[in-house]
Amino acid sequence: VQLQASGGGLVQAGGSLRLSCAGSGRIFSSAVMAWFRQAPGKEREFIALIRWGGGRTYVSGSVEDRATISRDTAKNTMYLQMNSLRPEDTAIYYCARGTQWSFQADEYRYWGQGTLVTVSS
């Protein structure tokens, strides 16, 4: 299983980005895919998750009015749309795959390499 995150970059405050996470191989409907982020000097933070089959989602309260998680099962790809970006959103964003509906990073077995999002003020 490989996950490839992409879509990060430098954006001005107030701007938007759509992050993608492409998965290799078959993703079973029971799988849970999630986004986490880690800012310099901080712990990894849960952002959002989605059940692959059915598309049930949950977004952290810290970003819920600015973030949308989605997936395209035909493309084996998960997305994170982030709007109204703030400098404090600057972090490496990671995608992960697991089997449990969990906000805890250690519940996820497979991780992408991360994509850097930098928000300038």
Short mmCIF file of N, CA, C and O in Angstrom, two decimals:
data_model
loop_
_atom_site.label_atom_id
_atom_site.label_comp_id
_atom_site.label_asym_id
_atom_site.label_seq_id
_atom_site.Cartn_x
_atom_site.Cartn_y
_atom_site.Cartn_z
N VAL A 1 0.84 -1.19 0.00
CA VAL A 1 0.00 0.00 0.00
C VAL A 1 0.88 1.24 0.00
O VAL A 1 1.75 1.37 0.85
N GLN A 2 0.64 2.10 -0.94
CA GLN A 2 1.37 3.35 -0.99
C GLN A 2 0.39 4.50 -1.11
O GLN A 2 -0.63 4.39 -1.78
N LEU A 3 0.71 5.58 -0.42
CA LEU A 3 -0.09 6.78 -0.48
C LEU A 3 0.80 7.92 -0.95
O LEU A 3 1.93 8.08 -0.45
N GLN A 4 0.31 8.69 -1.88
CA GLN A 4 1.08 9.80 -2.43
C GLN A 4 0.29 11.08 -2.25
O GLN A 4 -0.74 11.28 -2.90
N ALA A 5 0.78 11.94 -1.36
CA ALA A 5 0.13 13.22 -1.13
C ALA A 5 0.71 14.28 -2.04
O ALA A 5 1.92 14.29 -2.32
N SER A 6 -0.14 15.18 -2.49
CA SER A 6 0.31 16.26 -3.35
C SER A 6 -0.64 17.45 -3.21
O SER A 6 -1.69 17.35 -2.57
N GLY A 7 -0.24 18.56 -3.82
CA GLY A 7 -1.11 19.73 -3.85
C GLY A 7 -0.70 20.85 -2.92
O GLY A 7 -1.32 21.92 -2.94
N GLY A 8 0.31 20.63 -2.10
CA GLY A 8 0.76 21.69 -1.22
C GLY A 8 1.49 22.78 -1.98
O GLY A 8 1.73 22.66 -3.18
N GLY A 9 1.81 23.83 -1.27
CA GLY A 9 2.51 24.93 -1.90
C GLY A 9 2.45 26.17 -1.04
O GLY A 9 2.03 26.12 0.11
N LEU A 10 2.86 27.27 -1.64
CA LEU A 10 2.84 28.56 -0.97
C LEU A 10 1.58 29.31 -1.39
O LEU A 10 1.31 29.46 -2.59
N VAL A 11 0.83 29.77 -0.41
CA VAL A 11 -0.41 30.48 -0.70
C VAL A 11 -0.54 31.65 0.27
O VAL A 11 -0.06 31.58 1.41
N GLN A 12 -1.16 32.71 -0.18
CA GLN A 12 -1.38 33.86 0.69
C GLN A 12 -2.55 33.60 1.63
O GLN A 12 -3.47 32.83 1.31
N ALA A 13 -2.50 34.25 2.76
CA ALA A 13 -3.61 34.14 3.71
C ALA A 13 -4.92 34.51 3.02
O ALA A 13 -4.97 35.47 2.23
N GLY A 14 -5.94 33.72 3.31
CA GLY A 14 -7.23 33.91 2.66
C GLY A 14 -7.42 33.06 1.42
O GLY A 14 -8.54 32.95 0.90
N GLY A 15 -6.35 32.46 0.95
CA GLY A 15 -6.42 31.65 -0.25
C GLY A 15 -6.89 30.24 0.04
O GLY A 15 -7.26 29.90 1.17
N SER A 16 -6.89 29.42 -1.01
CA SER A 16 -7.37 28.04 -0.92
C SER A 16 -6.38 27.07 -1.56
O SER A 16 -5.59 27.46 -2.43
N LEU A 17 -6.46 25.84 -1.11
CA LEU A 17 -5.69 24.76 -1.71
C LEU A 17 -6.53 23.50 -1.69
O LEU A 17 -7.34 23.31 -0.78
N ARG A 18 -6.29 22.63 -2.67
CA ARG A 18 -6.87 21.31 -2.62
C ARG A 18 -5.74 20.28 -2.61
O ARG A 18 -4.95 20.21 -3.56
N LEU A 19 -5.67 19.55 -1.54
CA LEU A 19 -4.68 18.50 -1.41
C LEU A 19 -5.26 17.20 -1.91
O LEU A 19 -6.44 16.93 -1.76
N SER A 20 -4.39 16.38 -2.50
CA SER A 20 -4.80 15.08 -3.01
C SER A 20 -3.96 13.99 -2.36
O SER A 20 -2.80 14.21 -2.01
N CYS A 21 -4.56 12.82 -2.24
CA CYS A 21 -3.85 11.66 -1.73
C CYS A 21 -4.25 10.47 -2.59
O CYS A 21 -5.37 9.99 -2.50
N ALA A 22 -3.32 10.03 -3.42
CA ALA A 22 -3.59 8.92 -4.32
C ALA A 22 -3.11 7.62 -3.69
O ALA A 22 -1.96 7.53 -3.23
N GLY A 23 -3.97 6.64 -3.67
CA GLY A 23 -3.62 5.35 -3.10
C GLY A 23 -3.37 4.31 -4.16
O GLY A 23 -4.04 4.29 -5.19
N SER A 24 -2.41 3.45 -3.89
CA SER A 24 -2.13 2.34 -4.81
C SER A 24 -2.91 1.12 -4.39
O SER A 24 -3.26 0.96 -3.22
N GLY A 25 -3.20 0.27 -5.34
CA GLY A 25 -3.91 -0.95 -5.02
C GLY A 25 -5.36 -0.71 -4.68
O GLY A 25 -5.85 0.42 -4.70
N ARG A 26 -6.03 -1.79 -4.34
CA ARG A 26 -7.44 -1.69 -4.03
C ARG A 26 -7.64 -1.13 -2.62
O ARG A 26 -6.94 -1.52 -1.68
N ILE A 27 -8.58 -0.22 -2.51
CA ILE A 27 -8.94 0.32 -1.20
C ILE A 27 -10.31 -0.25 -0.85
O ILE A 27 -11.30 0.01 -1.53
N PHE A 28 -10.37 -1.05 0.19
CA PHE A 28 -11.60 -1.70 0.58
C PHE A 28 -12.58 -0.70 1.17
O PHE A 28 -12.20 0.32 1.74
N SER A 29 -13.84 -1.02 1.04
CA SER A 29 -14.88 -0.11 1.52
C SER A 29 -14.80 0.12 3.02
O SER A 29 -15.25 1.14 3.53
N SER A 30 -14.21 -0.81 3.74
CA SER A 30 -14.09 -0.67 5.19
C SER A 30 -12.94 0.25 5.59
O SER A 30 -12.82 0.62 6.76
N ALA A 31 -12.12 0.63 4.65
CA ALA A 31 -10.96 1.46 4.97
C ALA A 31 -11.37 2.85 5.41
O ALA A 31 -12.41 3.38 4.99
N VAL A 32 -10.55 3.41 6.26
CA VAL A 32 -10.71 4.79 6.69
C VAL A 32 -9.48 5.56 6.23
O VAL A 32 -8.35 5.12 6.44
N MET A 33 -9.71 6.67 5.60
CA MET A 33 -8.62 7.53 5.15
C MET A 33 -8.70 8.85 5.90
O MET A 33 -9.80 9.36 6.16
N ALA A 34 -7.55 9.39 6.23
CA ALA A 34 -7.54 10.60 7.06
C ALA A 34 -6.45 11.57 6.63
O ALA A 34 -5.48 11.19 5.96
N TRP A 35 -6.64 12.79 7.06
CA TRP A 35 -5.63 13.84 6.90
C TRP A 35 -5.18 14.28 8.30
O TRP A 35 -6.01 14.51 9.18
N PHE A 36 -3.88 14.40 8.44
CA PHE A 36 -3.26 14.97 9.62
C PHE A 36 -2.32 16.08 9.15
O PHE A 36 -1.96 16.14 7.98
N ARG A 37 -1.91 16.90 10.08
CA ARG A 37 -0.89 17.89 9.75
C ARG A 37 0.06 18.05 10.94
O ARG A 37 -0.29 17.77 12.08
N GLN A 38 1.26 18.48 10.62
CA GLN A 38 2.25 18.71 11.66
C GLN A 38 3.01 19.99 11.36
O GLN A 38 3.70 20.09 10.33
N ALA A 39 2.86 20.93 12.25
CA ALA A 39 3.57 22.20 12.15
C ALA A 39 4.92 22.07 12.85
O ALA A 39 5.08 21.21 13.73
N PRO A 40 5.88 22.90 12.50
CA PRO A 40 7.20 22.82 13.13
C PRO A 40 7.09 22.93 14.65
O PRO A 40 6.45 23.84 15.18
N GLY A 41 7.72 21.99 15.33
CA GLY A 41 7.75 22.02 16.79
C GLY A 41 6.47 21.59 17.46
O GLY A 41 6.36 21.70 18.69
N LYS A 42 5.51 21.12 16.67
CA LYS A 42 4.23 20.71 17.26
C LYS A 42 3.95 19.24 16.99
O LYS A 42 4.54 18.63 16.09
N GLU A 43 3.00 18.70 17.72
CA GLU A 43 2.59 17.32 17.51
C GLU A 43 1.70 17.22 16.28
O GLU A 43 1.10 18.19 15.82
N ARG A 44 1.64 16.00 15.76
CA ARG A 44 0.78 15.75 14.62
C ARG A 44 -0.67 15.95 15.04
O ARG A 44 -1.11 15.44 16.07
N GLU A 45 -1.43 16.67 14.21
CA GLU A 45 -2.80 17.06 14.53
C GLU A 45 -3.77 16.44 13.54
O GLU A 45 -3.57 16.52 12.32
N PHE A 46 -4.84 15.86 14.06
CA PHE A 46 -5.89 15.31 13.21
C PHE A 46 -6.67 16.43 12.55
O PHE A 46 -7.01 17.43 13.19
N ILE A 47 -6.99 16.24 11.25
CA ILE A 47 -7.76 17.23 10.50
C ILE A 47 -9.13 16.68 10.10
O ILE A 47 -10.16 17.30 10.38
N ALA A 48 -9.14 15.54 9.42
CA ALA A 48 -10.40 15.02 8.90
C ALA A 48 -10.23 13.56 8.52
O ALA A 48 -9.12 13.09 8.29
N LEU A 49 -11.37 12.85 8.47
CA LEU A 49 -11.32 11.47 8.01
C LEU A 49 -12.56 11.13 7.21
O LEU A 49 -13.58 11.83 7.30
N ILE A 50 -12.47 10.04 6.44
CA ILE A 50 -13.57 9.62 5.59
C ILE A 50 -13.57 8.10 5.49
O ILE A 50 -12.51 7.47 5.39
N ARG A 51 -14.75 7.52 5.58
CA ARG A 51 -14.91 6.10 5.36
C ARG A 51 -14.96 5.88 3.85
O ARG A 51 -15.74 6.53 3.16
N TRP A 52 -14.11 4.97 3.34
CA TRP A 52 -14.01 4.82 1.90
C TRP A 52 -15.34 4.36 1.29
O TRP A 52 -15.78 4.88 0.27
N GLY A 53 -15.96 3.39 1.92
CA GLY A 53 -17.25 2.94 1.45
C GLY A 53 -18.35 3.76 2.10
O GLY A 53 -18.43 3.83 3.32
N GLY A 54 -19.15 4.40 1.32
CA GLY A 54 -20.24 5.20 1.88
C GLY A 54 -19.91 6.67 2.02
O GLY A 54 -20.80 7.52 1.98
N GLY A 55 -18.66 7.00 2.24
CA GLY A 55 -18.24 8.39 2.26
C GLY A 55 -18.54 9.16 3.52
O GLY A 55 -18.51 10.40 3.52
N ARG A 56 -18.82 8.48 4.62
CA ARG A 56 -19.05 9.21 5.88
C ARG A 56 -17.81 10.01 6.21
O ARG A 56 -16.69 9.52 6.06
N THR A 57 -18.01 11.25 6.66
CA THR A 57 -16.88 12.12 6.95
C THR A 57 -16.97 12.73 8.34
O THR A 57 -18.05 12.80 8.94
N TYR A 58 -15.83 13.18 8.81
CA TYR A 58 -15.76 13.97 10.03
C TYR A 58 -14.59 14.93 9.88
O TYR A 58 -13.51 14.54 9.46
N VAL A 59 -14.83 16.17 10.26
CA VAL A 59 -13.80 17.20 10.18
C VAL A 59 -13.59 17.79 11.57
O VAL A 59 -14.55 18.09 12.27
N SER A 60 -12.33 17.95 11.94
CA SER A 60 -11.99 18.51 13.24
C SER A 60 -12.62 19.89 13.42
O SER A 60 -12.68 20.69 12.47
N GLY A 61 -13.05 20.15 14.62
CA GLY A 61 -13.64 21.44 14.92
C GLY A 61 -12.69 22.61 14.70
O GLY A 61 -13.12 23.74 14.49
N SER A 62 -11.39 22.33 14.71
CA SER A 62 -10.42 23.41 14.54
C SER A 62 -10.41 23.96 13.12
O SER A 62 -9.96 25.09 12.88
N VAL A 63 -10.94 23.19 12.16
CA VAL A 63 -10.94 23.64 10.76
C VAL A 63 -12.27 23.41 10.07
O VAL A 63 -12.40 23.65 8.87
N GLU A 64 -13.30 22.96 10.78
CA GLU A 64 -14.49 22.43 10.13
C GLU A 64 -15.21 23.44 9.25
O GLU A 64 -15.89 23.06 8.30
N ASP A 65 -15.08 24.72 9.55
CA ASP A 65 -15.74 25.71 8.71
C ASP A 65 -14.91 26.10 7.51
O ASP A 65 -15.35 26.91 6.68
N ARG A 66 -13.73 25.50 7.39
CA ARG A 66 -12.84 25.86 6.29
C ARG A 66 -12.35 24.66 5.50
O ARG A 66 -11.63 24.85 4.50
N ALA A 67 -12.66 23.48 5.94
CA ALA A 67 -12.10 22.28 5.31
C ALA A 67 -13.20 21.31 4.90
O ALA A 67 -14.19 21.14 5.60
N THR A 68 -12.97 20.67 3.77
CA THR A 68 -13.87 19.63 3.27
C THR A 68 -13.05 18.44 2.81
O THR A 68 -12.10 18.60 2.04
N ILE A 69 -13.42 17.27 3.29
CA ILE A 69 -12.76 16.04 2.87
C ILE A 69 -13.69 15.30 1.93
O ILE A 69 -14.91 15.27 2.14
N SER A 70 -13.11 14.70 0.91
CA SER A 70 -13.91 13.95 -0.06
C SER A 70 -13.03 12.88 -0.68
O SER A 70 -11.82 12.82 -0.43
N ARG A 71 -13.66 12.01 -1.47
CA ARG A 71 -12.87 11.00 -2.17
C ARG A 71 -13.52 10.67 -3.49
O ARG A 71 -14.72 10.86 -3.70
N ASP A 72 -12.68 10.18 -4.40
CA ASP A 72 -13.14 9.69 -5.70
C ASP A 72 -12.72 8.24 -5.77
O ASP A 72 -11.53 7.94 -5.96
N THR A 73 -13.66 7.34 -5.58
CA THR A 73 -13.31 5.93 -5.52
C THR A 73 -12.79 5.40 -6.85
O THR A 73 -11.96 4.50 -6.86
N ALA A 74 -13.25 5.97 -7.93
CA ALA A 74 -12.78 5.53 -9.25
C ALA A 74 -11.31 5.86 -9.46
O ALA A 74 -10.61 5.16 -10.18
N LYS A 75 -10.87 6.92 -8.83
CA LYS A 75 -9.46 7.35 -8.96
C LYS A 75 -8.61 6.93 -7.77
O LYS A 75 -7.43 7.25 -7.72
N ASN A 76 -9.23 6.26 -6.80
CA ASN A 76 -8.48 5.87 -5.60
C ASN A 76 -7.81 7.07 -4.94
O ASN A 76 -6.68 6.98 -4.45
N THR A 77 -8.51 8.19 -4.93
CA THR A 77 -7.91 9.43 -4.46
C THR A 77 -8.81 10.12 -3.45
O THR A 77 -10.02 10.20 -3.64
N MET A 78 -8.18 10.62 -2.41
CA MET A 78 -8.86 11.39 -1.38
C MET A 78 -8.41 12.85 -1.50
O MET A 78 -7.28 13.11 -1.94
N TYR A 79 -9.29 13.75 -1.11
CA TYR A 79 -8.99 15.18 -1.24
C TYR A 79 -9.24 15.90 0.08
O TYR A 79 -10.05 15.47 0.90
N LEU A 80 -8.53 17.00 0.24
CA LEU A 80 -8.81 17.93 1.33
C LEU A 80 -8.83 19.33 0.74
O LEU A 80 -7.80 19.82 0.28
N GLN A 81 -9.99 19.92 0.73
CA GLN A 81 -10.14 21.30 0.27
C GLN A 81 -10.04 22.21 1.49
O GLN A 81 -10.82 22.07 2.43
N MET A 82 -9.08 23.10 1.46
CA MET A 82 -8.89 24.05 2.55
C MET A 82 -9.10 25.46 2.01
O MET A 82 -8.46 25.87 1.04
N ASN A 83 -10.00 26.21 2.65
CA ASN A 83 -10.31 27.56 2.26
C ASN A 83 -9.95 28.54 3.37
O ASN A 83 -9.72 28.14 4.51
N SER A 84 -9.92 29.80 3.02
CA SER A 84 -9.63 30.86 4.00
C SER A 84 -8.39 30.51 4.82
O SER A 84 -8.42 30.58 6.06
N LEU A 85 -7.35 30.14 4.14
CA LEU A 85 -6.15 29.68 4.83
C LEU A 85 -5.53 30.79 5.65
O LEU A 85 -5.57 31.97 5.29
N ARG A 86 -4.95 30.36 6.77
CA ARG A 86 -4.32 31.28 7.73
C ARG A 86 -2.85 30.89 7.91
O ARG A 86 -2.50 29.73 7.70
N PRO A 87 -2.01 31.82 8.33
CA PRO A 87 -0.60 31.46 8.56
C PRO A 87 -0.45 30.27 9.52
O PRO A 87 0.48 29.45 9.35
N GLU A 88 -1.36 30.14 10.47
CA GLU A 88 -1.26 29.01 11.42
C GLU A 88 -1.64 27.67 10.79
O GLU A 88 -1.48 26.63 11.44
N ASP A 89 -2.10 27.68 9.56
CA ASP A 89 -2.33 26.42 8.84
C ASP A 89 -1.05 25.89 8.22
O ASP A 89 -1.05 24.78 7.66
N THR A 90 0.02 26.66 8.29
CA THR A 90 1.30 26.21 7.74
C THR A 90 1.75 24.93 8.44
O THR A 90 1.86 24.90 9.67
N ALA A 91 1.99 23.90 7.65
CA ALA A 91 2.35 22.59 8.20
C ALA A 91 2.62 21.63 7.05
O ALA A 91 2.33 21.93 5.89
N ILE A 92 3.16 20.49 7.41
CA ILE A 92 3.20 19.37 6.47
C ILE A 92 1.90 18.59 6.66
O ILE A 92 1.57 18.22 7.79
N TYR A 93 1.21 18.38 5.58
CA TYR A 93 -0.06 17.66 5.62
C TYR A 93 0.17 16.23 5.15
O TYR A 93 0.74 15.99 4.08
N TYR A 94 -0.27 15.29 5.98
CA TYR A 94 -0.10 13.88 5.71
C TYR A 94 -1.45 13.21 5.49
O TYR A 94 -2.41 13.52 6.19
N CYS A 95 -1.46 12.26 4.57
CA CYS A 95 -2.63 11.41 4.46
C CYS A 95 -2.28 10.04 5.03
O CYS A 95 -1.12 9.64 5.05
N ALA A 96 -3.29 9.37 5.49
CA ALA A 96 -3.09 8.09 6.15
C ALA A 96 -4.26 7.16 5.88
O ALA A 96 -5.38 7.63 5.60
N ARG A 97 -3.99 5.89 5.99
CA ARG A 97 -5.02 4.88 5.76
C ARG A 97 -5.02 3.88 6.91
O ARG A 97 -3.97 3.42 7.34
N GLY A 98 -6.22 3.60 7.38
CA GLY A 98 -6.36 2.62 8.43
C GLY A 98 -7.67 1.87 8.31
O GLY A 98 -8.32 1.91 7.25
N THR A 99 -8.04 1.23 9.39
CA THR A 99 -9.30 0.47 9.39
C THR A 99 -10.25 0.92 10.48
O THR A 99 -11.42 0.53 10.49
N GLN A 100 -9.76 1.74 11.40
CA GLN A 100 -10.58 2.18 12.53
C GLN A 100 -11.02 3.63 12.34
O GLN A 100 -10.24 4.47 11.87
N TRP A 101 -12.22 3.93 12.74
CA TRP A 101 -12.74 5.31 12.74
C TRP A 101 -12.10 6.00 13.94
O TRP A 101 -12.60 5.93 15.05
N SER A 102 -10.98 6.65 13.70
CA SER A 102 -10.18 7.17 14.80
C SER A 102 -9.54 8.50 14.46
O SER A 102 -9.18 8.76 13.30
N PHE A 103 -9.39 9.31 15.51
CA PHE A 103 -8.70 10.59 15.36
C PHE A 103 -7.24 10.49 15.79
O PHE A 103 -6.52 11.48 15.79
N GLN A 104 -6.82 9.29 16.17
CA GLN A 104 -5.48 9.08 16.70
C GLN A 104 -4.52 8.62 15.61
O GLN A 104 -4.78 7.63 14.92
N ALA A 105 -3.41 9.28 15.48
CA ALA A 105 -2.47 8.96 14.42
C ALA A 105 -1.95 7.53 14.52
O ALA A 105 -1.71 6.88 13.49
N ASP A 106 -1.78 7.02 15.71
CA ASP A 106 -1.20 5.68 15.84
C ASP A 106 -2.17 4.57 15.46
O ASP A 106 -1.80 3.39 15.45
N GLU A 107 -3.42 4.92 15.13
CA GLU A 107 -4.36 3.93 14.63
C GLU A 107 -4.22 3.71 13.13
O GLU A 107 -4.86 2.82 12.58
N TYR A 108 -3.40 4.51 12.48
CA TYR A 108 -3.26 4.44 11.03
C TYR A 108 -1.95 3.76 10.67
O TYR A 108 -0.88 4.17 11.12
N ARG A 109 -2.07 2.72 9.85
CA ARG A 109 -0.90 1.92 9.53
C ARG A 109 -0.10 2.48 8.36
O ARG A 109 1.13 2.36 8.33
N TYR A 110 -0.77 3.04 7.40
CA TYR A 110 -0.10 3.49 6.17
C TYR A 110 -0.15 5.01 6.08
O TYR A 110 -1.19 5.63 6.33
N TRP A 111 0.98 5.57 5.70
CA TRP A 111 1.11 7.04 5.63
C TRP A 111 1.73 7.47 4.31
O TRP A 111 2.64 6.79 3.78
N GLY A 112 1.26 8.60 3.82
CA GLY A 112 1.92 9.23 2.69
C GLY A 112 3.12 10.02 3.17
O GLY A 112 3.35 10.18 4.38
N GLN A 113 3.86 10.56 2.23
CA GLN A 113 5.11 11.24 2.57
C GLN A 113 4.90 12.67 3.05
O GLN A 113 5.81 13.28 3.59
N GLY A 114 3.70 13.19 2.87
CA GLY A 114 3.42 14.55 3.31
C GLY A 114 3.61 15.56 2.20
O GLY A 114 4.42 15.39 1.30
N THR A 115 2.84 16.62 2.29
CA THR A 115 2.97 17.73 1.35
C THR A 115 2.94 19.03 2.16
O THR A 115 2.11 19.20 3.05
N LEU A 116 3.88 19.90 1.86
CA LEU A 116 4.05 21.12 2.65
C LEU A 116 3.11 22.22 2.19
O LEU A 116 3.07 22.56 1.00
N VAL A 117 2.39 22.77 3.14
CA VAL A 117 1.54 23.93 2.89
C VAL A 117 2.13 25.10 3.68
O VAL A 117 2.30 25.00 4.89
N THR A 118 2.42 26.18 2.98
CA THR A 118 2.94 27.38 3.61
C THR A 118 1.99 28.53 3.31
O THR A 118 1.72 28.81 2.14
N VAL A 119 1.50 29.15 4.37
CA VAL A 119 0.56 30.26 4.20
C VAL A 119 1.25 31.53 4.65
O VAL A 119 1.66 31.65 5.81
N SER A 120 1.37 32.46 3.75
CA SER A 120 2.03 33.73 4.06
C SER A 120 1.01 34.77 4.48
O SER A 120 -0.12 34.80 3.98
N SER A 121 1.43 35.64 5.37
CA SER A 121 0.51 36.68 5.87
C SER A 121 0.55 37.93 5.00
O SER A 121 1.39 38.07 4.13
#
